[in-house]
């Protein structure tokens, strides 16, 4: 929930920059955010995961870990900001001095964000997440409300960046004050040998984390070497829509992973059913979204401003990254549940290599459309490999080929209605609604959902309705 609210805040800020300042400034903001995000994640080094693991085993070690890891985070943050200075000084050939200066100011948020992450680890280890929620809420309010207000009153990107830095500092203090006053006794003497050993232990975690963050921003980094800020801002408008929709599988991942882990040791049949249902729902939902975005992108990208209408073709391509990314969520959770995370690490490395090589080649030839194409290919190939491995070594979903056929027929029905409405009727929203209705009816007609699933959905509906009714009655 905390990470999702953080993601939503970033989406709101990008949308506000786009609406108030236009494509060029949106591109500047995107560049600064992307490079600072990578620099910040570099400072994490997996230390938060080590702290959670060790402090959960022995609460008496919490002060030692937190104090020494704080010193390490300060040093790593200074190193990351220095590297950022080098990147802004000697790289980014398409960027101007204003962009470079803005990135360095944004980089001042690296240290507080790194300490916030460490503070969250302390609270997770002590199972006091409510303090994290409060601290993150305060930080988000300062950034979002303060940032939007600054843009509305002064339309100044520099002031927005200073507000983001201020929000990070406020969020850091909101966590440190309760932690240091009640939870942890800070040790003012650094244990050099201990720090060196922990850095060594955490290095594999850092590498995995960097794979993930580079994978999520590699196309922006490549674009920064080929295109100007306006083109990057337009590209990120399409990417922001996709990133917002990715909240759905991430939320599902949080919900399904503990249940998978439990069923793995208790009931293999129930695990197989859960895995099969998860693949089905992720596939059907993602295909519906992909077709919808392919035929109704113009109205969406115009939400960022009239300059962003040229992002529609990019969104056409990026929308088809949703099916592999949605489908990959239950597959990866199953692999990790079966202790096959080495497989996911190798496919993530392949995804990074594909993204980097294809990104350079296709962006060089086709600019933004090439970057979108490289993301689509690099997202799809590793997912196929993950699924093939899981099917051969863990469990095989029955009749998966029939599910794909039924999904194809339902998508064809959607496409037919959308083509009809786009040709003869100008009301795109009505066409999208009827296409969605046709999608559901075709799935029902082809008996895509079993009686057991329909009963489960009916029970879920009644449970949700009762909960909502109870809330209104109590208020």
mmCIF file with all atom_site columns, N, CA and C in Angstrom, residues 435-461:
data_model
loop_
_atom_site.group_PDB
_atom_site.id
_atom_site.type_symbol
_atom_site.label_atom_id
_atom_site.label_alt_id
_atom_site.label_comp_id
_atom_site.label_asym_id
_atom_site.label_entity_id
_atom_site.label_seq_id
_atom_site.pdbx_PDB_ins_code
_atom_site.Cartn_x
_atom_site.Cartn_y
_atom_site.Cartn_z
_atom_site.occupancy
_atom_site.B_iso_or_equiv
_atom_site.pdbx_formal_charge
_atom_site.auth_seq_id
_atom_site.auth_comp_id
_atom_site.auth_asym_id
_atom_site.auth_atom_id
_atom_site.pdbx_PDB_model_num
ATOM 1  N N  . UNK A 1 435 ? -17.897 -2.692  -26.518 1.00 0.00 ? 435 UNK A N  1
ATOM 2  C CA . UNK A 1 435 ? -16.853 -3.679  -26.796 1.00 0.00 ? 435 UNK A CA 1
ATOM 3  C C  . UNK A 1 435 ? -16.511 -4.468  -25.543 1.00 0.00 ? 435 UNK A C  1
ATOM 4  N N  . UNK A 1 436 ? -16.447 -3.780  -24.404 1.00 0.00 ? 436 UNK A N  1
ATOM 5  C CA . UNK A 1 436 ? -16.198 -4.472  -23.147 1.00 0.00 ? 436 UNK A CA 1
ATOM 6  C C  . UNK A 1 436 ? -17.314 -5.436  -22.797 1.00 0.00 ? 436 UNK A C  1
ATOM 7  N N  . UNK A 1 437 ? -18.549 -5.009  -23.047 1.00 0.00 ? 437 UNK A N  1
ATOM 8  C CA . UNK A 1 437 ? -19.695 -5.886  -22.804 1.00 0.00 ? 437 UNK A CA 1
ATOM 9  C C  . UNK A 1 437 ? -19.631 -7.117  -23.698 1.00 0.00 ? 437 UNK A C  1
ATOM 10 N N  . UNK A 1 438 ? -19.267 -6.910  -24.968 1.00 0.00 ? 438 UNK A N  1
ATOM 11 C CA . UNK A 1 438 ? -19.131 -8.041  -25.885 1.00 0.00 ? 438 UNK A CA 1
ATOM 12 C C  . UNK A 1 438 ? -18.029 -8.994  -25.433 1.00 0.00 ? 438 UNK A C  1
ATOM 13 N N  . UNK A 1 439 ? -16.951 -8.461  -24.925 1.00 0.00 ? 439 UNK A N  1
ATOM 14 C CA . UNK A 1 439 ? -15.837 -9.276  -24.428 1.00 0.00 ? 439 UNK A CA 1
ATOM 15 C C  . UNK A 1 439 ? -16.300 -10.209 -23.314 1.00 0.00 ? 439 UNK A C  1
ATOM 16 N N  . UNK A 1 440 ? -17.044 -9.639  -22.366 1.00 0.00 ? 440 UNK A N  1
ATOM 17 C CA . UNK A 1 440 ? -17.545 -10.438 -21.239 1.00 0.00 ? 440 UNK A CA 1
ATOM 18 C C  . UNK A 1 440 ? -18.552 -11.485 -21.715 1.00 0.00 ? 440 UNK A C  1
ATOM 19 N N  . UNK A 1 441 ? -19.468 -11.092 -22.621 1.00 0.00 ? 441 UNK A N  1
ATOM 20 C CA . UNK A 1 441 ? -20.497 -12.019 -23.095 1.00 0.00 ? 441 UNK A CA 1
ATOM 21 C C  . UNK A 1 441 ? -19.883 -13.172 -23.894 1.00 0.00 ? 441 UNK A C  1
ATOM 22 N N  . UNK A 1 442 ? -18.850 -12.881 -24.693 1.00 0.00 ? 442 UNK A N  1
ATOM 23 C CA . UNK A 1 442 ? -18.202 -13.950 -25.465 1.00 0.00 ? 442 UNK A CA 1
ATOM 24 C C  . UNK A 1 442 ? -17.501 -14.929 -24.521 1.00 0.00 ? 442 UNK A C  1
ATOM 25 N N  . UNK A 1 443 ? -16.859 -14.397 -23.496 1.00 0.00 ? 443 UNK A N  1
ATOM 26 C CA . UNK A 1 443 ? -16.214 -15.284 -22.520 1.00 0.00 ? 443 UNK A CA 1
ATOM 27 C C  . UNK A 1 443 ? -17.251 -16.149 -21.807 1.00 0.00 ? 443 UNK A C  1
ATOM 28 N N  . UNK A 1 444 ? -18.402 -15.563 -21.495 1.00 0.00 ? 444 UNK A N  1
ATOM 29 C CA . UNK A 1 444 ? -19.472 -16.345 -20.847 1.00 0.00 ? 444 UNK A CA 1
ATOM 30 C C  . UNK A 1 444 ? -20.043 -17.380 -21.808 1.00 0.00 ? 444 UNK A C  1
ATOM 31 N N  . UNK A 1 445 ? -20.253 -16.981 -23.062 1.00 0.00 ? 445 UNK A N  1
ATOM 32 C CA . UNK A 1 445 ? -20.826 -17.896 -24.063 1.00 0.00 ? 445 UNK A CA 1
ATOM 33 C C  . UNK A 1 445 ? -19.888 -19.066 -24.341 1.00 0.00 ? 445 UNK A C  1
ATOM 34 N N  . UNK A 1 446 ? -18.583 -18.822 -24.323 1.00 0.00 ? 446 UNK A N  1
ATOM 35 C CA . UNK A 1 446 ? -17.609 -19.898 -24.565 1.00 0.00 ? 446 UNK A CA 1
ATOM 36 C C  . UNK A 1 446 ? -17.277 -20.668 -23.289 1.00 0.00 ? 446 UNK A C  1
ATOM 37 N N  . UNK A 1 447 ? -17.986 -20.400 -22.210 1.00 0.00 ? 447 UNK A N  1
ATOM 38 C CA . UNK A 1 447 ? -17.823 -21.102 -20.931 1.00 0.00 ? 447 UNK A CA 1
ATOM 39 C C  . UNK A 1 447 ? -16.372 -21.047 -20.433 1.00 0.00 ? 447 UNK A C  1
ATOM 40 N N  . UNK A 1 448 ? -15.846 -19.830 -20.477 1.00 0.00 ? 448 UNK A N  1
ATOM 41 C CA . UNK A 1 448 ? -14.476 -19.627 -20.005 1.00 0.00 ? 448 UNK A CA 1
ATOM 42 C C  . UNK A 1 448 ? -14.374 -19.802 -18.498 1.00 0.00 ? 448 UNK A C  1
ATOM 43 N N  . UNK A 1 449 ? -15.464 -19.474 -17.799 1.00 0.00 ? 449 UNK A N  1
ATOM 44 C CA . UNK A 1 449 ? -15.465 -19.565 -16.338 1.00 0.00 ? 449 UNK A CA 1
ATOM 45 C C  . UNK A 1 449 ? -16.269 -20.794 -15.901 1.00 0.00 ? 449 UNK A C  1
ATOM 46 N N  . UNK A 1 450 ? -15.678 -21.572 -15.007 1.00 0.00 ? 450 UNK A N  1
ATOM 47 C CA . UNK A 1 450 ? -16.339 -22.773 -14.501 1.00 0.00 ? 450 UNK A CA 1
ATOM 48 C C  . UNK A 1 450 ? -17.413 -22.403 -13.482 1.00 0.00 ? 450 UNK A C  1
ATOM 49 N N  . UNK A 1 451 ? -18.256 -23.387 -13.159 1.00 0.00 ? 451 UNK A N  1
ATOM 50 C CA . UNK A 1 451 ? -19.289 -23.159 -12.150 1.00 0.00 ? 451 UNK A CA 1
ATOM 51 C C  . UNK A 1 451 ? -18.663 -22.796 -10.798 1.00 0.00 ? 451 UNK A C  1
ATOM 52 N N  . UNK A 1 452 ? -17.549 -23.437 -10.470 1.00 0.00 ? 452 UNK A N  1
ATOM 53 C CA . UNK A 1 452 ? -16.860 -23.143 -9.210  1.00 0.00 ? 452 UNK A CA 1
ATOM 54 C C  . UNK A 1 452 ? -16.407 -21.690 -9.160  1.00 0.00 ? 452 UNK A C  1
ATOM 55 N N  . UNK A 1 453 ? -15.874 -21.195 -10.268 1.00 0.00 ? 453 UNK A N  1
ATOM 56 C CA . UNK A 1 453 ? -15.420 -19.802 -10.299 1.00 0.00 ? 453 UNK A CA 1
ATOM 57 C C  . UNK A 1 453 ? -16.591 -18.835 -10.182 1.00 0.00 ? 453 UNK A C  1
ATOM 58 N N  . UNK A 1 454 ? -17.695 -19.146 -10.854 1.00 0.00 ? 454 UNK A N  1
ATOM 59 C CA . UNK A 1 454 ? -18.866 -18.268 -10.780 1.00 0.00 ? 454 UNK A CA 1
ATOM 60 C C  . UNK A 1 454 ? -19.411 -18.216 -9.354  1.00 0.00 ? 454 UNK A C  1
ATOM 61 N N  . UNK A 1 455 ? -19.404 -19.360 -8.666  1.00 0.00 ? 455 UNK A N  1
ATOM 62 C CA . UNK A 1 455 ? -19.857 -19.376 -7.275  1.00 0.00 ? 455 UNK A CA 1
ATOM 63 C C  . UNK A 1 455 ? -18.924 -18.555 -6.391  1.00 0.00 ? 455 UNK A C  1
ATOM 64 N N  . UNK A 1 456 ? -17.612 -18.670 -6.650  1.00 0.00 ? 456 UNK A N  1
ATOM 65 C CA . UNK A 1 456 ? -16.647 -17.869 -5.888  1.00 0.00 ? 456 UNK A CA 1
ATOM 66 C C  . UNK A 1 456 ? -16.856 -16.384 -6.124  1.00 0.00 ? 456 UNK A C  1
ATOM 67 N N  . UNK A 1 457 ? -17.105 -16.001 -7.386  1.00 0.00 ? 457 UNK A N  1
ATOM 68 C CA . UNK A 1 457 ? -17.347 -14.592 -7.703  1.00 0.00 ? 457 UNK A CA 1
ATOM 69 C C  . UNK A 1 457 ? -18.642 -14.106 -7.053  1.00 0.00 ? 457 UNK A C  1
ATOM 70 N N  . UNK A 1 458 ? -19.655 -14.967 -7.037  1.00 0.00 ? 458 UNK A N  1
ATOM 71 C CA . UNK A 1 458 ? -20.918 -14.600 -6.397  1.00 0.00 ? 458 UNK A CA 1
ATOM 72 C C  . UNK A 1 458 ? -20.723 -14.382 -4.898  1.00 0.00 ? 458 UNK A C  1
ATOM 73 N N  . UNK A 1 459 ? -19.949 -15.275 -4.257  1.00 0.00 ? 459 UNK A N  1
ATOM 74 C CA . UNK A 1 459 ? -19.675 -15.127 -2.822  1.00 0.00 ? 459 UNK A CA 1
ATOM 75 C C  . UNK A 1 459 ? -18.867 -13.865 -2.551  1.00 0.00 ? 459 UNK A C  1
ATOM 76 N N  . UNK A 1 460 ? -17.906 -13.581 -3.435  1.00 0.00 ? 460 UNK A N  1
ATOM 77 C CA . UNK A 1 460 ? -17.108 -12.366 -3.285  1.00 0.00 ? 460 UNK A CA 1
ATOM 78 C C  . UNK A 1 460 ? -17.975 -11.125 -3.416  1.00 0.00 ? 460 UNK A C  1
ATOM 79 N N  . UNK A 1 461 ? -18.924 -11.167 -4.375  1.00 0.00 ? 461 UNK A N  1
ATOM 80 C CA . UNK A 1 461 ? -19.833 -10.028 -4.559  1.00 0.00 ? 461 UNK A CA 1
ATOM 81 C C  . UNK A 1 461 ? -20.672 -9.793  -3.300  1.00 0.00 ? 461 UNK A C  1
#
